[in-house]
Amino acid sequence: MKNVTFSETLKLDLVDSIIVVAYEDGRGFAEDKLREVFDKVLPKRMQEATKDLGYAKIESFDISLSGRVVEIVVAGAGRKDMASRASMEKLGGYIFNHIRSKDAHVCLMNSVEMVGIEAASAYLASGILLKSWIFDKYKTAKKPPKIKSMECQTSYTEINRNAFEDLSKVAEGVFAVRSMVTEPANVMTPEQIVEEAVKLKKLGVKVTVLDAKDLAKLEMNALLAVAQGSDRNSYVVAMEYKAEKDMPPVALVGKGITFDAGGLSLKPSKDMWRMKMDMTGAAVVIGTLKTLALKKSRTNVVGVIGIAENVISGRAQRPGDVVVSMSKKTIEVDNTDAEGRLILADVLWYTKERFSPQAIVDFATLTGAIQIALGHEYAGLFSNSDELSSQLMASSEYVGEKLWRLPLHPSYASDIKSDIADVKNTGCGRGAGSITAAMFLKEFVGEGTKWAHLDIAATEWDDKVRALSGKGATGFGVRLMDDFIEKHYSRSKGD
Ligand code: BES
Ligand code: MN
Ligand code: ZN
């Protein structure tokens, strides 16, 4: 979606489609300047359409305006007191669904200024933008959406223009994640992920690539053990975005398994293809840094990602192997399919030691169990800090990327005790799989560091269409991190 503009006046003679957003009680529309125009042209139809206009309900009809047929789309914004950035963005997604298959037309969106939400137009436009993303790289016949431009009528042009400028940079980060995740594992190889990280250099991000030799020197044996069955290389990449002096960075850590076949603890073949998405954590870190760098955010963030492929060969690690992690803690590899926590053990430890961050947030498609617990709606949040948790929860609610906190009680620690080593990489039996995975990670963060782990295994990918994304990759996490970092770990632009 290109050519999004905001203006106070309406250029009715140029548009093919007019989108009117109204609250459940029909108000909003009534407060708008457009009322005058519409009241003359179509008082009855409009009144009918705005009656019983529940959230996301969309009514449309054609009118004749100066001899041309113009489609009027009335979209329900729900209850005024429930309106939020998240509800507006989602509504934008539903609106896009309605107009996506339309023949090429100029589309004008008239949005009422929601009470307390002056940037409503920008949020709606952001939702439309997010929903318009498609991945047709491998389709020889391409069918991109046909909308040519969108003009948003608003009384707060400056506010909406500025808000949308930032939101479109957030969308760029989201799209980077979706593309990387959708790419198959023969394209999105470890080398390619490194490439994607290196691209950030152009935006002023310092990128340091550690290859297998460097990792061996650092004694990242847990990560290397995962990678040893693959012919492909493994890497740790650190991306430093530094816009402020004298501010310790906040660290984002990501799991970057380019394909997770399970290793010798092989996964069943049904749906194994989906494990191309097991690098999403790393993609979210890259996407977030991209957004922050594009926005020139006044913050210091370091992203650290561990990249490897978890497949089989004569060199693959075996169940029962014991490895000495970088932290010196020994790990019994009970199941080679619990590989994410092995690479994160070393990457978390490295991040803490190397960058002394004020907080670490890690993103990982860590457990299938998180889907059993929370489905595709909520990502699991685990943290050793109530403060960090509540900051994350607040951003989660604000942007509509839902998080649910799960316990990390010390009593679960006995589940990952090993008979032969300090810890083992699975829990006991089938219970609390996402919690025991998080308990394992906690061993490698240490006591003094504020840390949160987001298990995004089920929110990153949905076989069903979602409000702001199609089937497949969602890009969950970038919008959350953007808000979280801007609110709690940056100097506000006005300072
Ligand atoms: N990458 C998977 C988790 C996953 C599952 C992500 C489904 C997305 C969808 C992870 O590496 C894994 O295999 N976890 C195992 C852990 C088990 C062996 C303790 C799992 O969830 O089955
Ligand atoms: Mn696995
Ligand atoms: Zn995995």
Coordinates of C-alpha atoms and ligand atoms in Angstrom, one line a residue:
M1 CA 0.0 0.0 0.0
K2 CA 1.7 3.1 -1.2
N3 CA 0.5 6.7 -1.5
V4 CA -1.2 7.2 1.9
T5 CA -1.9 10.8 2.5
F6 CA -3.7 12.8 5.1
S7 CA -5.7 15.9 4.5
E8 CA -8.4 18.0 5.9
T9 CA -10.3 18.5 2.8
L10 CA -12.1 15.9 0.7
K11 CA -11.5 15.4 -3.0
L12 CA -14.7 13.7 -3.6
D13 CA -14.4 13.9 -7.4
L14 CA -11.3 11.7 -7.4
V15 CA -12.4 8.8 -5.3
D16 CA -14.1 5.5 -6.2
S17 CA -14.6 4.3 -2.8
I18 CA -15.3 6.1 0.5
I19 CA -14.8 4.4 3.8
V20 CA -16.7 5.9 6.7
V21 CA -15.9 4.7 10.2
A22 CA -18.6 5.0 12.8
Y23 CA -19.1 4.0 16.4
E24 CA -21.7 1.4 17.3
D25 CA -24.3 4.1 18.0
G26 CA -23.8 5.7 14.7
R27 CA -22.0 8.6 16.3
G28 CA -18.7 9.6 14.9
F29 CA -20.1 9.7 11.5
A30 CA -22.6 12.2 12.7
E31 CA -19.9 14.3 14.1
D32 CA -18.0 14.3 10.9
K33 CA -17.9 16.9 8.2
L34 CA -19.0 14.3 5.7
R35 CA -22.4 14.2 7.2
E36 CA -23.3 17.3 5.3
V37 CA -22.4 15.7 2.0
F38 CA -24.0 12.4 2.8
D39 CA -27.1 13.8 4.3
K40 CA -27.9 15.4 1.0
V41 CA -27.1 12.4 -1.1
L42 CA -28.2 9.5 0.9
P43 CA -29.7 10.2 4.2
K44 CA -31.7 7.0 4.4
R45 CA -29.1 4.5 3.3
M46 CA -26.6 6.0 5.6
Q47 CA -28.9 5.9 8.5
E48 CA -29.7 2.2 7.8
A49 CA -26.0 1.4 7.5
T50 CA -25.1 3.0 10.8
K51 CA -27.9 1.3 12.7
D52 CA -26.7 -1.7 14.7
L53 CA -23.2 -1.2 13.5
G54 CA -21.3 -3.6 15.8
Y55 CA -17.5 -3.7 15.9
A56 CA -15.9 -4.7 12.5
K57 CA -19.3 -4.9 10.9
I58 CA -19.0 -3.6 7.4
E59 CA -21.9 -2.4 5.2
S60 CA -21.5 -1.1 1.7
F61 CA -23.6 0.3 -1.1
D62 CA -23.2 2.3 -4.2
I63 CA -24.2 5.9 -4.8
S64 CA -24.0 8.2 -7.7
L65 CA -21.9 11.2 -7.1
S66 CA -21.6 13.8 -9.8
G67 CA -22.6 11.2 -12.3
R68 CA -20.1 8.6 -11.1
V69 CA -20.7 5.4 -9.2
V70 CA -19.0 5.6 -5.8
E71 CA -19.0 2.8 -3.3
I72 CA -19.7 3.8 0.3
V73 CA -18.2 1.4 2.9
V74 CA -19.4 1.9 6.4
A75 CA -17.2 0.2 9.0
G76 CA -18.2 -0.3 12.7
A77 CA -15.6 0.9 15.2
G78 CA -17.5 -0.6 18.1
R79 CA -18.1 1.1 21.4
K80 CA -16.6 4.5 21.8
D81 CA -15.3 3.7 25.3
M82 CA -13.6 0.6 24.1
A83 CA -11.8 2.2 21.2
S84 CA -8.1 1.9 21.2
R85 CA -5.1 1.8 18.9
A86 CA -5.4 -2.0 18.8
S87 CA -9.1 -1.9 17.9
M88 CA -8.5 0.7 15.2
E89 CA -5.6 -1.2 13.6
K90 CA -7.6 -4.4 13.6
L91 CA -10.6 -2.6 12.0
G92 CA -8.2 -1.4 9.3
G93 CA -7.4 -5.1 8.6
Y94 CA -11.1 -5.8 8.2
I95 CA -11.6 -2.8 6.0
F96 CA -8.8 -4.0 3.8
N97 CA -10.5 -7.4 3.4
H98 CA -13.5 -5.6 2.1
I99 CA -11.6 -3.6 -0.5
R100 CA -8.8 -5.9 -1.5
S101 CA -10.5 -7.6 -4.4
K102 CA -12.0 -4.5 -5.8
D103 CA -10.9 -3.3 -9.2
A104 CA -8.3 -0.6 -9.2
H105 CA -9.7 2.4 -7.5
V106 CA -8.6 5.4 -5.5
C107 CA -9.7 4.8 -2.1
L108 CA -10.5 7.5 0.4
M109 CA -10.9 6.8 4.0
N110 CA -12.8 9.1 6.1
S111 CA -12.2 8.4 9.7
V112 CA -13.9 10.1 12.6
E113 CA -11.6 11.3 15.2
M114 CA -12.2 9.0 18.1
V115 CA -12.4 10.6 21.5
G116 CA -9.0 10.5 22.9
I117 CA -7.6 8.8 19.9
E118 CA -6.6 11.6 17.6
A119 CA -4.4 9.4 15.6
A120 CA -7.3 7.1 14.7
S121 CA -6.8 7.6 11.0
A122 CA -3.1 6.6 11.2
Y123 CA -4.0 3.5 13.2
L124 CA -6.7 2.5 10.6
A125 CA -4.2 3.1 7.8
S126 CA -1.6 1.1 9.7
G127 CA -4.0 -1.8 10.0
I128 CA -4.8 -1.6 6.2
L129 CA -1.1 -1.5 5.5
L130 CA -0.3 -4.5 7.7
K131 CA -3.1 -6.5 6.2
S132 CA -2.1 -5.7 2.6
W133 CA 1.2 -7.7 2.8
I134 CA 1.5 -10.7 0.5
F135 CA 4.3 -13.1 -0.3
D136 CA 4.2 -13.8 -4.0
K137 CA 7.9 -14.1 -4.8
Y138 CA 7.5 -17.7 -6.0
K139 CA 4.2 -17.2 -7.9
T140 CA 4.8 -16.7 -11.6
A141 CA 1.3 -15.1 -11.9
K142 CA 1.2 -12.3 -9.4
K143 CA -2.0 -10.8 -8.2
P144 CA -1.1 -7.8 -6.0
P145 CA -3.9 -5.7 -4.4
K146 CA -5.1 -3.1 -6.8
I147 CA -5.7 -0.1 -4.6
K148 CA -3.7 2.8 -5.9
S149 CA -3.8 5.3 -3.2
M150 CA -5.5 6.2 0.0
E151 CA -6.4 9.6 1.2
C152 CA -7.4 9.9 4.8
Q153 CA -9.6 12.8 5.8
T154 CA -8.8 14.1 9.2
S155 CA -8.9 17.3 11.2
Y156 CA -5.6 16.4 12.8
T157 CA -3.5 16.1 9.7
E158 CA -0.1 16.7 11.4
I159 CA -0.7 14.2 14.2
N160 CA -1.8 11.5 11.8
R161 CA 0.9 12.1 9.3
N162 CA 3.6 11.8 11.9
A163 CA 2.0 8.8 13.6
F164 CA 1.6 7.0 10.3
E165 CA 5.2 7.8 9.3
D166 CA 6.4 5.9 12.4
L167 CA 3.8 3.1 12.0
S168 CA 4.9 2.5 8.4
K169 CA 8.4 2.0 9.7
V170 CA 7.0 -0.5 12.3
A171 CA 5.2 -2.2 9.4
E172 CA 8.5 -2.5 7.5
G173 CA 10.0 -4.3 10.5
V174 CA 6.9 -6.6 10.6
F175 CA 7.2 -7.3 6.9
A176 CA 10.9 -8.1 7.2
V177 CA 9.9 -10.8 9.8
R178 CA 7.1 -12.2 7.7
S179 CA 9.3 -12.5 4.6
M180 CA 12.2 -14.1 6.4
V181 CA 9.8 -16.6 8.1
T182 CA 7.9 -17.4 4.9
E183 CA 11.1 -18.1 2.9
P184 CA 11.8 -21.8 2.8
A185 CA 14.8 -23.2 4.6
N186 CA 16.8 -23.8 1.4
V187 CA 16.7 -20.0 0.9
M188 CA 16.7 -18.7 4.5
T189 CA 19.9 -20.5 5.4
P190 CA 22.1 -19.6 8.3
E191 CA 24.2 -17.5 5.8
Q192 CA 21.1 -15.8 4.6
I193 CA 20.1 -14.8 8.1
V194 CA 23.5 -13.3 8.6
E195 CA 23.0 -11.4 5.3
E196 CA 19.7 -10.1 6.6
A197 CA 21.4 -8.9 9.8
V198 CA 24.3 -7.3 7.9
K199 CA 21.7 -5.3 5.8
L200 CA 21.1 -3.3 9.0
K201 CA 24.6 -1.8 8.7
K202 CA 23.1 0.6 6.1
L203 CA 20.8 2.0 8.8
G204 CA 23.7 2.6 11.2
V205 CA 23.6 -0.6 13.2
K206 CA 26.9 -2.2 14.1
V207 CA 26.8 -5.8 13.1
T208 CA 29.3 -8.4 14.5
V209 CA 29.3 -11.9 13.0
L210 CA 30.8 -14.7 15.0
D211 CA 31.3 -17.9 13.0
A212 CA 31.8 -21.4 14.2
K213 CA 35.5 -20.8 14.9
D214 CA 34.7 -17.8 17.1
L215 CA 32.0 -19.8 18.8
A216 CA 34.4 -22.6 19.6
K217 CA 36.8 -20.1 21.1
L218 CA 34.0 -18.7 23.3
E219 CA 33.2 -22.3 24.2
M220 CA 29.6 -22.1 23.1
N221 CA 29.4 -25.9 23.0
A222 CA 25.7 -26.2 23.6
L223 CA 25.0 -24.1 20.4
L224 CA 27.7 -26.0 18.4
A225 CA 26.3 -29.3 19.5
V226 CA 23.0 -28.5 17.9
A227 CA 24.7 -27.4 14.7
Q228 CA 27.1 -30.3 14.4
G229 CA 24.7 -32.6 12.5
S230 CA 24.3 -30.0 9.7
D231 CA 26.5 -29.3 6.7
R232 CA 25.6 -25.7 7.1
N233 CA 27.4 -23.2 9.3
S234 CA 26.3 -21.8 12.6
Y235 CA 26.6 -18.2 13.8
V236 CA 26.0 -15.8 16.6
V237 CA 25.3 -12.3 15.3
A238 CA 25.3 -9.2 17.5
M239 CA 23.5 -6.1 16.2
E240 CA 24.1 -2.9 18.2
Y241 CA 21.9 0.1 17.6
K242 CA 23.3 3.0 19.7
A243 CA 21.6 6.4 19.5
E244 CA 22.3 7.6 23.1
K245 CA 25.4 8.1 25.2
D246 CA 25.6 6.7 28.7
M247 CA 22.6 4.3 28.6
P248 CA 23.1 0.6 29.0
P249 CA 21.4 -1.3 26.2
V250 CA 18.3 -3.4 26.4
A251 CA 19.1 -6.7 24.8
L252 CA 16.9 -8.7 22.5
V253 CA 17.8 -12.3 22.0
G254 CA 16.4 -14.6 19.3
K255 CA 16.3 -18.3 18.4
G256 CA 17.4 -18.7 14.8
I257 CA 17.0 -22.4 13.9
T258 CA 16.7 -22.3 10.1
F259 CA 15.2 -25.7 10.0
D260 CA 14.2 -27.9 12.9
A261 CA 13.9 -31.5 11.8
G262 CA 14.4 -32.5 15.5
G263 CA 17.8 -34.1 15.0
L264 CA 18.1 -37.8 16.0
S265 CA 15.0 -37.3 18.1
L266 CA 13.4 -36.8 14.6
K267 CA 10.1 -35.1 14.2
P268 CA 7.2 -36.9 12.4
S269 CA 7.1 -35.9 8.7
K270 CA 3.6 -34.6 8.8
D271 CA 3.9 -30.8 8.9
M272 CA 7.6 -30.9 9.4
W273 CA 7.9 -28.3 6.6
R274 CA 6.5 -25.8 9.0
M275 CA 9.8 -25.9 11.0
K276 CA 11.2 -23.5 8.4
M277 CA 9.7 -21.0 10.8
D278 CA 11.9 -21.9 13.7
M279 CA 14.1 -18.9 13.0
T280 CA 11.3 -16.5 13.8
G281 CA 12.8 -15.3 17.1
A282 CA 15.9 -14.2 15.2
A283 CA 13.7 -12.5 12.6
V284 CA 11.8 -10.6 15.2
V285 CA 15.1 -9.3 16.6
I286 CA 16.3 -8.2 13.2
G287 CA 12.8 -6.7 12.3
T288 CA 12.7 -4.7 15.6
L289 CA 16.1 -3.3 15.1
K290 CA 15.2 -2.4 11.5
T291 CA 12.1 -0.5 12.8
L292 CA 14.0 1.3 15.6
A293 CA 16.8 2.3 13.3
L294 CA 14.4 3.6 10.6
K295 CA 12.6 5.6 13.2
K296 CA 15.9 6.9 14.6
S297 CA 14.7 6.0 18.0
R298 CA 16.5 7.5 20.9
T299 CA 17.5 4.3 22.5
N300 CA 20.3 1.7 22.8
V301 CA 19.4 -1.8 21.8
V302 CA 21.6 -4.8 21.2
G303 CA 20.1 -7.8 19.4
V304 CA 21.9 -11.1 19.7
I305 CA 20.8 -14.1 17.6
G306 CA 21.9 -17.7 17.6
I307 CA 21.7 -19.4 14.1
A308 CA 21.9 -23.1 13.3
E309 CA 20.2 -25.9 11.5
N310 CA 18.9 -28.9 13.5
V311 CA 19.2 -31.9 11.2
I312 CA 20.6 -35.4 11.0
S313 CA 23.9 -36.8 9.8
G314 CA 26.6 -39.2 11.2
R315 CA 28.0 -36.2 13.1
A316 CA 24.7 -35.2 14.7
Q317 CA 24.5 -35.1 18.5
R318 CA 22.8 -38.0 20.2
P319 CA 20.3 -38.2 23.0
G320 CA 22.3 -38.7 26.2
D321 CA 25.2 -36.6 25.1
V322 CA 26.6 -34.2 27.7
V323 CA 27.8 -30.8 26.7
V324 CA 29.6 -28.1 28.7
S325 CA 27.9 -24.8 28.0
M326 CA 29.7 -21.5 27.8
S327 CA 28.5 -20.8 31.3
K328 CA 30.4 -24.0 32.4
K329 CA 27.1 -25.5 33.4
T330 CA 26.8 -29.0 32.1
I331 CA 23.8 -30.1 30.1
E332 CA 22.5 -33.6 29.4
V333 CA 20.9 -33.6 26.0
D334 CA 17.9 -35.8 26.7
N335 CA 16.1 -34.9 23.5
T336 CA 17.9 -33.4 20.4
D337 CA 14.5 -31.8 19.4
A338 CA 14.7 -29.5 22.5
E339 CA 17.5 -27.6 20.6
G340 CA 16.2 -24.1 20.9
R341 CA 17.0 -24.0 24.6
L342 CA 20.5 -25.3 23.9
I343 CA 21.4 -22.5 21.6
L344 CA 19.7 -19.9 23.8
A345 CA 21.7 -21.2 26.8
D346 CA 24.9 -20.0 25.2
V347 CA 23.4 -16.9 23.6
L348 CA 21.7 -15.7 26.8
W349 CA 24.9 -16.2 28.8
Y350 CA 27.0 -14.5 26.1
T351 CA 24.6 -11.5 25.9
K352 CA 24.7 -11.0 29.6
E353 CA 28.5 -11.3 29.9
R354 CA 29.3 -9.3 26.8
F355 CA 26.8 -6.4 27.0
S356 CA 25.7 -6.1 30.6
P357 CA 22.2 -5.1 29.4
Q358 CA 19.6 -3.4 31.7
A359 CA 17.2 -6.1 30.6
I360 CA 17.0 -9.1 28.2
V361 CA 13.9 -10.1 26.3
D362 CA 14.2 -13.3 24.3
F363 CA 12.0 -14.4 21.5
A364 CA 11.8 -18.1 20.7
T365 CA 9.5 -20.6 18.9
L366 CA 10.5 -22.8 21.8
T367 CA 7.7 -25.3 22.5
G368 CA 4.7 -27.0 20.9
A369 CA 3.3 -27.0 24.4
I370 CA 2.6 -23.3 24.3
Q371 CA 0.0 -23.9 21.6
I372 CA -1.7 -26.5 23.8
A373 CA -1.7 -24.0 26.6
L374 CA -2.7 -20.7 24.9
G375 CA -3.5 -21.5 21.2
H376 CA -2.6 -18.9 18.6
E377 CA -3.9 -15.9 20.5
Y378 CA -1.4 -15.4 23.3
A379 CA 2.3 -15.8 23.5
G380 CA 3.7 -17.2 26.7
L381 CA 5.5 -14.7 28.9
F382 CA 8.0 -15.9 31.5
S383 CA 10.1 -13.5 33.6
N384 CA 12.1 -13.1 36.7
S385 CA 11.0 -9.5 37.1
D386 CA 7.5 -8.3 37.9
E387 CA 8.4 -4.8 36.7
L388 CA 9.6 -6.0 33.3
S389 CA 6.5 -8.2 33.0
S390 CA 4.1 -5.4 33.7
Q391 CA 5.8 -3.2 31.2
L392 CA 5.5 -5.9 28.6
M393 CA 1.9 -6.6 29.5
A394 CA 1.0 -2.9 29.1
S395 CA 2.6 -2.8 25.6
S396 CA 0.9 -6.0 24.8
E397 CA -2.5 -4.6 25.5
Y398 CA -1.8 -1.4 23.8
V399 CA -0.7 -2.9 20.5
G400 CA -2.9 -5.9 20.6
E401 CA -0.2 -8.6 20.5
K402 CA -1.4 -10.6 23.5
L403 CA 0.9 -12.0 26.2
W404 CA 0.0 -14.2 29.1
R405 CA 2.3 -14.7 32.0
L406 CA 3.0 -18.2 33.1
P407 CA 4.9 -19.3 36.3
L408 CA 8.6 -19.8 36.8
H409 CA 8.3 -21.1 40.3
P410 CA 11.5 -22.7 41.7
S411 CA 9.6 -25.9 42.4
Y412 CA 9.7 -26.7 38.7
A413 CA 13.5 -26.8 38.8
S414 CA 13.5 -30.4 39.9
D415 CA 11.9 -31.4 36.6
I416 CA 15.1 -30.5 34.7
K417 CA 17.6 -32.1 37.1
S418 CA 19.8 -34.6 35.4
D419 CA 21.4 -37.8 36.9
I420 CA 24.6 -37.2 35.0
A421 CA 24.9 -33.4 34.5
D422 CA 23.8 -30.2 36.1
V423 CA 20.6 -29.9 34.0
K424 CA 18.9 -31.8 31.3
N425 CA 17.1 -30.2 28.3
T426 CA 13.7 -31.7 28.9
G427 CA 11.2 -31.8 31.7
C428 CA 9.7 -35.0 33.2
G429 CA 6.8 -36.4 31.4
R430 CA 4.4 -34.3 29.4
G431 CA 3.3 -31.7 31.9
A432 CA 4.3 -28.0 31.8
G433 CA 6.5 -28.3 28.7
S434 CA 6.7 -24.5 28.1
I435 CA 7.5 -23.9 31.8
T436 CA 10.2 -26.4 32.1
A437 CA 11.7 -25.0 28.9
A438 CA 11.7 -21.5 30.4
M439 CA 13.1 -22.9 33.7
F440 CA 16.0 -24.3 31.6
L441 CA 16.7 -20.9 30.1
K442 CA 16.6 -19.2 33.5
E443 CA 19.6 -21.3 34.5
F444 CA 21.6 -19.4 31.9
V445 CA 20.5 -15.8 32.7
G446 CA 21.8 -15.6 36.2
E447 CA 20.4 -13.8 39.1
G448 CA 21.2 -10.2 38.6
T449 CA 19.7 -9.6 35.1
K450 CA 16.1 -8.7 34.5
W451 CA 14.9 -11.1 31.9
A452 CA 11.7 -12.1 30.0
H453 CA 11.3 -15.0 27.7
L454 CA 8.5 -14.9 25.1
D455 CA 7.5 -18.3 23.7
I456 CA 6.1 -17.4 20.3
A457 CA 5.8 -20.9 18.8
A458 CA 2.1 -20.5 18.2
T459 CA 1.6 -16.8 17.7
E460 CA 4.2 -16.5 14.9
W461 CA 2.4 -18.8 12.5
D462 CA -1.3 -19.4 12.0
D463 CA -2.9 -21.6 9.3
K464 CA -5.9 -19.4 9.6
V465 CA -6.3 -15.9 8.4
R466 CA -5.9 -13.3 11.2
A467 CA -7.1 -9.7 11.5
L468 CA -3.8 -8.2 10.5
S469 CA -2.2 -11.0 8.6
G470 CA -3.0 -13.7 6.1
K471 CA -2.3 -17.4 6.5
G472 CA 1.2 -18.2 7.7
A473 CA 3.7 -15.8 9.3
T474 CA 2.2 -13.0 11.5
G475 CA 5.3 -11.0 12.4
F476 CA 4.2 -11.0 16.0
G477 CA 6.6 -9.2 18.3
V478 CA 7.9 -6.2 16.4
R479 CA 4.9 -3.9 17.2
L480 CA 5.2 -5.1 20.8
M481 CA 8.9 -4.4 21.1
D482 CA 8.6 -1.1 19.3
D483 CA 6.1 0.2 21.9
F484 CA 7.9 -1.4 24.8
I485 CA 11.3 0.1 23.9
E486 CA 9.9 3.5 23.0
K487 CA 8.0 3.7 26.3
H488 CA 10.5 2.3 28.8
Y489 CA 14.0 2.2 27.3
S490 CA 14.3 5.4 25.2
R491 CA 14.6 9.1 25.7
S492 CA 11.5 10.6 24.4
K493 CA 11.9 12.6 21.2
G494 CA 11.0 15.8 23.0
D495 CA 13.8 15.6 25.5
Ligands
BES1 N1 10.7 -25.6 17.4 C1 10.1 -26.5 18.2 C2 8.8 -26.0 18.9 C3 7.7 -25.7 17.9 C4 6.7 -26.6 17.8 C5 7.6 -24.5 17.2 C6 5.6 -26.4 17.0 C7 6.5 -24.3 16.4 C8 5.5 -25.2 16.3 C9 11.1 -26.9 19.4 O1 12.4 -26.9 19.0 C10 10.7 -28.3 19.8 O2 10.9 -29.2 19.0 N2 10.3 -28.5 21.0 C11 9.9 -29.7 21.5 C12 10.4 -29.9 22.9 C13 10.3 -31.2 23.5 C14 11.2 -32.2 22.7 C15 10.7 -31.2 24.9 C16 8.4 -29.8 21.5 O3 7.7 -28.8 21.7 O4 7.9 -30.9 21.2
MN2 MN 12.9 -28.8 18.2
ZN3 ZN 13.0 -25.7 17.4

